[in-house]
XYZ file of C-alpha atoms in Angstrom:
147
model
C 7.355 -1.370 2.140
C 9.838 1.152 3.528
C 10.600 2.594 0.082
C 6.873 2.833 -0.619
C 6.290 4.736 2.638
C 9.169 7.071 1.770
C 7.664 7.741 -1.679
C 4.270 8.376 -0.068
C 5.805 10.845 2.393
C 7.493 12.667 -0.484
C 4.244 12.789 -2.472
C 2.363 14.124 0.561
C 4.981 16.807 1.119
C 5.035 17.950 -2.498
C 2.741 20.112 -4.544
C 2.072 17.611 -7.338
C -1.226 15.705 -7.453
C -1.068 11.975 -6.783
C -3.348 9.014 -6.308
C -3.227 6.462 -3.507
C -5.151 3.238 -3.960
C -5.807 0.136 -1.919
C -6.556 -2.996 -3.914
C -8.001 -5.982 -2.100
C -8.641 -9.433 -3.488
C -11.118 -10.542 -0.889
C -11.719 -14.202 -0.316
C -8.062 -14.821 -1.137
C -7.272 -15.786 2.449
C -9.975 -18.453 2.604
C -8.988 -19.892 -0.767
C -5.293 -19.847 0.136
C -5.850 -21.598 3.457
C -7.696 -24.372 1.665
C -4.806 -24.800 -0.785
C -1.993 -24.816 1.762
C 0.946 -22.546 2.500
C 3.088 -23.541 -0.485
C 0.295 -22.796 -2.964
C -0.500 -19.525 -1.175
C 3.134 -18.430 -1.586
C 3.034 -19.246 -5.316
C -0.159 -17.258 -5.862
C 1.036 -14.273 -3.803
C 4.244 -14.268 -5.855
C 2.241 -14.367 -9.079
C 0.008 -11.502 -7.878
C 3.052 -9.382 -7.034
C 4.599 -10.131 -10.419
C 1.404 -9.106 -12.204
C 1.354 -5.801 -10.317
C 5.025 -5.136 -11.170
C 4.512 -6.042 -14.839
C 1.486 -3.762 -15.247
C 2.532 -0.713 -13.270
C 4.861 1.585 -15.223
C 7.434 3.788 -13.513
C 7.262 6.132 -11.666
C 4.170 4.498 -10.110
C 4.901 2.360 -7.050
C 3.193 -0.482 -5.281
C 3.739 -2.660 -2.261
C 1.961 -5.636 -0.822
C 0.223 -4.656 2.395
C -1.150 -8.138 3.169
C -1.799 -11.370 1.313
C -4.102 -10.344 -1.519
C -3.805 -6.608 -0.771
C -1.706 -3.951 -2.483
C -1.095 -0.259 -1.948
C -0.491 1.697 -5.148
C 0.980 5.201 -5.387
C 0.042 6.865 -8.666
C 2.265 9.746 -9.738
C -0.084 11.605 -12.025
C -2.450 14.538 -12.013
C -4.963 12.793 -14.233
C -8.011 11.135 -12.681
C -8.565 9.331 -15.973
C -4.956 8.147 -15.822
C -5.447 6.799 -12.311
C -8.588 4.939 -13.333
C -6.923 3.522 -16.463
C -3.937 2.198 -14.500
C -6.155 0.691 -11.833
C -8.288 -0.960 -14.497
C -5.149 -2.463 -16.050
C -4.173 -3.852 -12.653
C -7.688 -5.176 -12.059
C -7.684 -7.053 -15.365
C -4.241 -8.518 -14.643
C -5.120 -9.604 -11.114
C -8.424 -11.284 -11.925
C -6.970 -13.401 -14.730
C -6.932 -17.105 -13.827
C -3.837 -18.247 -11.967
C -1.878 -21.036 -13.652
C -1.679 -23.096 -10.471
C -5.391 -23.196 -9.764
C -7.155 -22.044 -12.939
C -10.735 -20.981 -12.408
C -10.982 -22.600 -8.966
C -10.038 -19.470 -7.027
C -12.907 -16.975 -6.763
C -11.512 -13.544 -5.963
C -13.650 -10.568 -5.073
C -11.702 -7.570 -6.429
C -12.209 -4.301 -4.541
C -10.389 -1.001 -4.740
C -10.571 2.427 -3.213
C -8.746 5.499 -4.479
C -7.809 8.752 -2.774
C -6.432 11.774 -4.559
C -3.748 13.862 -2.922
C -2.981 16.346 -1.804
C -6.627 17.505 -1.777
C -7.750 14.542 0.385
C -4.813 14.832 2.762
C -1.122 15.487 3.236
C -0.398 12.960 5.977
C 0.537 9.491 4.729
C -0.613 7.655 7.860
C -3.948 9.487 7.835
C -4.422 8.659 4.152
C -3.717 4.982 4.807
C -6.270 4.940 7.644
C -8.776 6.659 5.360
C -8.184 3.992 2.687
C -8.838 1.258 5.257
C -12.060 2.948 6.396
C -13.314 3.385 2.840
C -12.476 -0.231 2.010
C -14.431 -1.372 5.065
C -17.381 0.847 4.059
C -17.282 -0.184 0.380
C -19.523 -3.286 0.662
C -22.109 -1.217 2.555
C -21.988 1.527 -0.079
C -22.326 -1.062 -2.867
C -25.377 -2.622 -1.203
C -26.957 0.813 -0.762
C -26.356 1.606 -4.471
C -28.021 -1.669 -5.456
C -31.058 -0.966 -3.273
C -31.358 2.574 -4.675
C -31.043 1.337 -8.259
C -34.036 -0.997 -7.941
């Protein structure tokens, strides 16, 4: 986590565009509690491995909580950010060998683009948390509007 925060501080202090994403696999905590601590550790390890295997350098990621990852995208391309996040999404929602289809994960992500959305790492992280909390409300409003 410390090296991730250092990389974020460097990105915020630089002039190059970057992306900062929060990925959350909601419902993971409830599923993990039902399976027990040992199984939770196996799945968290598998999630982390999938993120590492699908995130090319110089991109960085760290686990912020069980079932949550912060991702620092070193690119000026919005399409590149979306493509990388889609790759991670596909990897993370694949069935887990220990539990197969039994674990129902609700994949959510929010993405900020720096430096235009901020130059302070802590403020960006708080903004990610707020947007993640607002995301279900925004989704419900989109569904109501679409009807």
